[in-house]
Coordinates of C-alpha atoms in Angstrom, one line a residue:
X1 CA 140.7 27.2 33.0
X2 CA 143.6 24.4 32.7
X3 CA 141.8 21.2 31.1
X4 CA 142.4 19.1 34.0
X5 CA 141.1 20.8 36.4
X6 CA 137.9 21.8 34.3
X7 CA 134.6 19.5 35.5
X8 CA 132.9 20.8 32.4
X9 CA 131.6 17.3 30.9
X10 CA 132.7 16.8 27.3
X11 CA 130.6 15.1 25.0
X12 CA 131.7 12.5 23.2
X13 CA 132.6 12.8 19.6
X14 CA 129.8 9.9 18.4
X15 CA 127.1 11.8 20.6
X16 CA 127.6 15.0 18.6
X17 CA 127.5 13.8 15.6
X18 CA 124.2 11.7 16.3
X19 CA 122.4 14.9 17.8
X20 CA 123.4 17.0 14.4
X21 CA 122.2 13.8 12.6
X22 CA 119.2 13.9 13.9
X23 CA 118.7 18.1 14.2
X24 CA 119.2 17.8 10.2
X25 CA 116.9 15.3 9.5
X26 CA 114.1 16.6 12.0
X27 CA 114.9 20.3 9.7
X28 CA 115.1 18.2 6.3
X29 CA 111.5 16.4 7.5
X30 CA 110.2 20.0 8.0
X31 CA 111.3 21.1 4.8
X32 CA 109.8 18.1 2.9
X33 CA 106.6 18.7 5.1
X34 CA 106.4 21.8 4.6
X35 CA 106.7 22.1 0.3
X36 CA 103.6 20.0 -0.2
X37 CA 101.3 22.9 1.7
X38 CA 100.3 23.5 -2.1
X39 CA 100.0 20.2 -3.5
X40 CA 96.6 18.6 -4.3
X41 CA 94.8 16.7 -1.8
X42 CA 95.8 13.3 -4.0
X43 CA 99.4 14.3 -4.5
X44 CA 99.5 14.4 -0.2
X45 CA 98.1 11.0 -0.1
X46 CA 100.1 9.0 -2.5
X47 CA 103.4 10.4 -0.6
X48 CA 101.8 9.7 2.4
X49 CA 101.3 6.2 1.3
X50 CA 104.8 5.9 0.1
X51 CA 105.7 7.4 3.3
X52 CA 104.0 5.0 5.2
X53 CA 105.4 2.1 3.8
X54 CA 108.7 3.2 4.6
X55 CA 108.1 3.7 7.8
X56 CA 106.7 0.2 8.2
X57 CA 109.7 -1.2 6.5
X58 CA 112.2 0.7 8.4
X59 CA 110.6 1.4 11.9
X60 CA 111.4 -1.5 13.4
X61 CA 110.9 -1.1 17.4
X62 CA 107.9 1.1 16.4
X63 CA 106.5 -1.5 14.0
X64 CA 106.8 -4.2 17.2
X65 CA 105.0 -2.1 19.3
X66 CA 102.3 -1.4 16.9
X67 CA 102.2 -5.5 16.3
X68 CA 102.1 -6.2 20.4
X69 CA 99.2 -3.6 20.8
X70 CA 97.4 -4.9 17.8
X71 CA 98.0 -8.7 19.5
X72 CA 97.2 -7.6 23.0
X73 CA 93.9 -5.9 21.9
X74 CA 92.3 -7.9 18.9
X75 CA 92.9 -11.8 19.9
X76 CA 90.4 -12.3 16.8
X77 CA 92.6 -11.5 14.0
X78 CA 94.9 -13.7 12.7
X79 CA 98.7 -12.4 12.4
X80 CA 98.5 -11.6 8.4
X81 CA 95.1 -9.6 9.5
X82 CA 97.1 -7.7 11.9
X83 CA 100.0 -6.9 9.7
X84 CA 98.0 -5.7 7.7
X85 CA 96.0 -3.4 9.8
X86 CA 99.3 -2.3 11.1
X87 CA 100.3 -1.4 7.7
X88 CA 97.3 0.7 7.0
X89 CA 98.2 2.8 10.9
X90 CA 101.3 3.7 9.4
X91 CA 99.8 4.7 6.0
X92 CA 97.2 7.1 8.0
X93 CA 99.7 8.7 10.6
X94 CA 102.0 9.0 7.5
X95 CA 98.8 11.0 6.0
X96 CA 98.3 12.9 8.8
X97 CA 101.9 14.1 9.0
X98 CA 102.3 15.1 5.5
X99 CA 98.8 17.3 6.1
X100 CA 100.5 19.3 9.1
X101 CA 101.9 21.4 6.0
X102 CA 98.3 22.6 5.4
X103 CA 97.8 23.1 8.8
X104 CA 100.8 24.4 9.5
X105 CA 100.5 26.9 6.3
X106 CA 97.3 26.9 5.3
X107 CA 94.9 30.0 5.1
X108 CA 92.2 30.1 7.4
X109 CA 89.5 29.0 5.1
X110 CA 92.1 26.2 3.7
X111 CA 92.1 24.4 7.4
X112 CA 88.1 25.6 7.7
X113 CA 87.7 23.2 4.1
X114 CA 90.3 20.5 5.4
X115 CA 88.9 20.1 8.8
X116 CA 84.8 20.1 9.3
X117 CA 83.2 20.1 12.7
X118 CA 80.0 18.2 13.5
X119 CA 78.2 19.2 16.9
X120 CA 80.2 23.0 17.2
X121 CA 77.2 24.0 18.5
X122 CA 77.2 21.5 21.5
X123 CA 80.6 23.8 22.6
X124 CA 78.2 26.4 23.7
X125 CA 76.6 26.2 27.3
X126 CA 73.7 28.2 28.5
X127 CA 75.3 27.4 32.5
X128 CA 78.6 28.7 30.8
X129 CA 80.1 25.5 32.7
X130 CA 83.7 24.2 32.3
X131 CA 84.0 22.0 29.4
X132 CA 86.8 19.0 28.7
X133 CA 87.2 18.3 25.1
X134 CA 88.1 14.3 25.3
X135 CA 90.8 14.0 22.7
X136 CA 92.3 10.5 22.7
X137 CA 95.2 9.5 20.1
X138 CA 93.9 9.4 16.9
X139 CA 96.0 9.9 13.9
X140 CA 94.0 13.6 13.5
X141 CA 94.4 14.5 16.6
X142 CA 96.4 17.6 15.3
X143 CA 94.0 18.6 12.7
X144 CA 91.4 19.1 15.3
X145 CA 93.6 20.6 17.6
X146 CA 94.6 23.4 15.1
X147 CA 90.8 23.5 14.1
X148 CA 89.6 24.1 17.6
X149 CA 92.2 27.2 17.7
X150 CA 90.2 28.8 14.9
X151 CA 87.2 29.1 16.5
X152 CA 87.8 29.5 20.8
X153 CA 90.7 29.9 22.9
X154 CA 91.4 26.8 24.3
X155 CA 94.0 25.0 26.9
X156 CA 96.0 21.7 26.9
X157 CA 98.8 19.7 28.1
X158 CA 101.6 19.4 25.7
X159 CA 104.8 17.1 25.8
X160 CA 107.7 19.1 24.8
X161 CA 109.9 17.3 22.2
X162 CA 113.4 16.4 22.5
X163 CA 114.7 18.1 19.0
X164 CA 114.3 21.3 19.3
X165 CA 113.5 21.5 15.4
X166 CA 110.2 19.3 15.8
X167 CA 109.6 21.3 19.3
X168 CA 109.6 24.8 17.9
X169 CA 107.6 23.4 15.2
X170 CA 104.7 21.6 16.3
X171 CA 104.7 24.9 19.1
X172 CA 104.1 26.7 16.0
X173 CA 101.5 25.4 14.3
X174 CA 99.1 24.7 17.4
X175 CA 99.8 28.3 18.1
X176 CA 98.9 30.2 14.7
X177 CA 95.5 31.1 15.1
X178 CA 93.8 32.0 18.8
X179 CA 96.5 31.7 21.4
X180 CA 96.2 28.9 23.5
X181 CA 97.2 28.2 26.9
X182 CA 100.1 25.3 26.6
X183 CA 101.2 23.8 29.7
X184 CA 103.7 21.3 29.8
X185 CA 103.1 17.9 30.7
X186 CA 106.8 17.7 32.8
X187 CA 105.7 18.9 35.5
X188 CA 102.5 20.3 35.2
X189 CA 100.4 22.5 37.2
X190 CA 96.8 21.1 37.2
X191 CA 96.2 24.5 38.7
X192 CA 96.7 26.4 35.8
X193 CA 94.4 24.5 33.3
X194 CA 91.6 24.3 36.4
X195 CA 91.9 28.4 36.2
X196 CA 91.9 28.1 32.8
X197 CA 88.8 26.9 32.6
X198 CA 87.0 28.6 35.4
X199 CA 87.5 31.6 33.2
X200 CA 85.6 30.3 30.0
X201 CA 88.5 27.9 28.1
X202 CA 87.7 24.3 27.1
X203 CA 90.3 21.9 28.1
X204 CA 91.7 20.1 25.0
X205 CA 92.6 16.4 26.7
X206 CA 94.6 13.8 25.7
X207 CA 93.7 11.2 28.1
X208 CA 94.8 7.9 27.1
X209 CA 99.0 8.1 27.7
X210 CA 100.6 6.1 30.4
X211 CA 101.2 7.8 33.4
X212 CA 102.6 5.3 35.4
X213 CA 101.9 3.4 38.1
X214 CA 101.9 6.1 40.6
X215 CA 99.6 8.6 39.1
X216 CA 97.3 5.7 37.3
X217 CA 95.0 2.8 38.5
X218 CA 94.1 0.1 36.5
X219 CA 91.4 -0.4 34.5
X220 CA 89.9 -2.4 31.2
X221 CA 90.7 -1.1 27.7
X222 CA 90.2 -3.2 25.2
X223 CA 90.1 -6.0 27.0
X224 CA 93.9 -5.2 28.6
X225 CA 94.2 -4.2 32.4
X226 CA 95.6 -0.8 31.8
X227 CA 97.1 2.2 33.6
X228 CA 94.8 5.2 33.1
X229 CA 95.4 8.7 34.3
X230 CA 91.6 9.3 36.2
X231 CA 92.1 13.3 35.7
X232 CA 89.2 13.5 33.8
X233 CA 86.7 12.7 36.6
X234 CA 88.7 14.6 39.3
X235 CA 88.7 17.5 37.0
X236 CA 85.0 16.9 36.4
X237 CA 84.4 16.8 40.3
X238 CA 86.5 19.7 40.6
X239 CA 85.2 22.2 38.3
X240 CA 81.9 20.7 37.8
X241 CA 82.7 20.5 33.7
X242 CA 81.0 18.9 31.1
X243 CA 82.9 16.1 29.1
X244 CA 82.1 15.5 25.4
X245 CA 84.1 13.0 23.1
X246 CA 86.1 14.6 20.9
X247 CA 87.4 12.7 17.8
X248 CA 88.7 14.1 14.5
X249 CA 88.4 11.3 11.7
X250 CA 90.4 10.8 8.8
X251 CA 88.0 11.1 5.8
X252 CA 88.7 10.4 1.8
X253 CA 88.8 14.5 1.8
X254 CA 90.3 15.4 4.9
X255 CA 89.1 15.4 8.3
X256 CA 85.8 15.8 10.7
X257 CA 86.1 16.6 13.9
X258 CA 83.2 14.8 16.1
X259 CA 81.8 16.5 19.0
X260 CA 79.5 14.4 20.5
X261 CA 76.8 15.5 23.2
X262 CA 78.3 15.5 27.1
X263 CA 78.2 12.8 28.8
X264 CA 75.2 12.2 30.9
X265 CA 74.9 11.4 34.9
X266 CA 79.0 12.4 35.2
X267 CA 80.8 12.1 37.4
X268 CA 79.4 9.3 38.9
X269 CA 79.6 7.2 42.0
X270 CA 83.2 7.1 41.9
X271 CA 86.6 8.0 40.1
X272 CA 87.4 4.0 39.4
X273 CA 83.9 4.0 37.8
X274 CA 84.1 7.3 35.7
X275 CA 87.9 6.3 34.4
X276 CA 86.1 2.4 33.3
X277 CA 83.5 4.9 31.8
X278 CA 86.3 6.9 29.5
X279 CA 87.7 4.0 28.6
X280 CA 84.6 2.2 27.7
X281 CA 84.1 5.5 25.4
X282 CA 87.1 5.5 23.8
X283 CA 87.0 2.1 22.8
X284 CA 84.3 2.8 20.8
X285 CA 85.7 4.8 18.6
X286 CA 88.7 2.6 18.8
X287 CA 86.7 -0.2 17.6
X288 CA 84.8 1.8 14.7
X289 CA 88.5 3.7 13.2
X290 CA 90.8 0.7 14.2
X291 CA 93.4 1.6 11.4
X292 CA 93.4 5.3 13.1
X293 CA 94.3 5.1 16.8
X294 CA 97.6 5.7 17.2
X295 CA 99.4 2.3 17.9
X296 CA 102.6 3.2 17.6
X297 CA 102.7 4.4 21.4
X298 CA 103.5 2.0 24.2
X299 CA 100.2 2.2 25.5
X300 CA 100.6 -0.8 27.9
X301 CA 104.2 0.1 29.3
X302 CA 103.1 -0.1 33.0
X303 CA 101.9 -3.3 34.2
X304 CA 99.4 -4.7 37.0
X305 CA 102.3 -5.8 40.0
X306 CA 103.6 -9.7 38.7
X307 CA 101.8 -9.4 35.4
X308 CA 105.0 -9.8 32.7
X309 CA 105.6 -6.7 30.2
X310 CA 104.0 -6.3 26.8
X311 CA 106.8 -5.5 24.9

């Protein structure tokens, strides 16, 4: 076809270049990743730390956000307390990163040693009722993730990445063991994961993203009005599921995954007061791993109408 009649849009030259940029160092971070499967538990952790300083030297817009959460949610600390629980985020999701090479690589009984699970009984249900596995963003969030696929088949909501290295490679990992069922979070079909576990699979949830204003209502989190997706209590009032906490901490050694008994009298008298509820639980554990939640994430993007923006 003559050039100038073709509507084919042409990218521009600096746009290339950035996209194989940033395709070689999402492949380069795998690589790195990837060659300490075999290292020593300490060998992880000192890159990790090394790792994580970088990143809080050279991430700037995520180092702000982290600093405007921290602000917005602990009025208490002074700014030089703040920085330095900032600091010790970035250290831990550094951690965390560098162990997705075990997870990622790992033999069966590797991950079974890296990641322990207190309460794996609790999973099981006489009733054989739906179960939601309350996941909210801590820095192992992965590790129990993977370590949930070793022992049930299980489905979630996943966020596809825009690099296709990173995609393809966190698909991989969170599919190595039992199959899960992975639906999209673009566009998802609440119909699928509601099947899902009808027929016997828990629901691995990450509940605390921002949705928006249009799929969200407001409610307290750490002392911050906050948009919160209430899907946890319409699924609940749908299916009739039980809903346990599930938090993975980082340890000296590696990881425990928490699975704490379900909740009691839920749903209750209403969605507004079962969403309050989640978030009251999540603080919690907010409040006892501080230095592990994932800050990094615009947690606060949407705003109350007339209420100016956090970051």
């Amino acid at each position: 076809m003559n050039d100038a009649l073709s509507t084919e849009p042409v990218a521009e030259p600096q746009a290339v270049a950035r996209r194989r940029i940033d395709l070689w160092a999402a492949q380069f971070g795998v690589t790195v990743i990837n060659l300490t499967a075999g290292w020593p538990a300490w060998a992880r952790s000192g890159l990790a730390r090394v790792l994580g300083e970088v990143g809080w030297a050279l991430a700037v817009a995520r180092r702000r956000v982290t600093l405007a959460n921290l602000a917005a949610c602990f009025p208490e600390l002074d700014q030089a307390a703040r920085r330095q629980l900032g600091r010790r985020v970035f250290r831990n999701l550094a951690r965390a990163t560098v162990d997705h090479s075990v997870l990622w690589k790992g033999s069966l009984q590797q991950i079974e040693r890296l990641v322990r699970i207190d309460g794996l009984e609790r999973m099981h249900d006489p009733a054989n009722r739906p179960l939601i596995l309350l996941a909210p963003h801590f820095v192992g969030l992965d590790a129990g993730g993977v370590r949930v696929t070793t022992v049930v088949r299980a489905v979630t909501i996943y966020a596809r990445q825009s690099n296709p290295v990173w995609d393809h490679w966190l698909a991989y990992g969170r599919s190595r063991f039992i199959q899960p069922v992975l639906i999209a979070r673009r566009g998802a079909d609440l119909r699928t994961a509601v099947r899902a576990m009808r027929e016997g699979l828990p629901f691995y949830y990450l509940p605390d993203i921002d949705g928006g204003d249009s799929n969200s209502i407001f409610v307290p989190f750490m002392g911050v009005s906050t948009a919160t997706l209430p899907m946890v209590s319409r699924l609940a009032r749908i299916t009739g599921a039980r809903v346990m906490m599930t938090v993975t901490e980082q340890t000296d050694d590696g990881y425990v995954m928490h699975l704490e008994p379900p909740w009691e009298d839920y749903p209750g008298p209403s969605v507004e007061h079962d969403t309050r509820r989640m978030n009251r639980e999540i603080e919690r554990w907010v409040r006892r791993l501080p230095d592990q939640y994932l800050w990094t994430h615009r947690r606060f993007k949407t705003r109350p109408a007339g209420e100016a923006p956090l970051y």
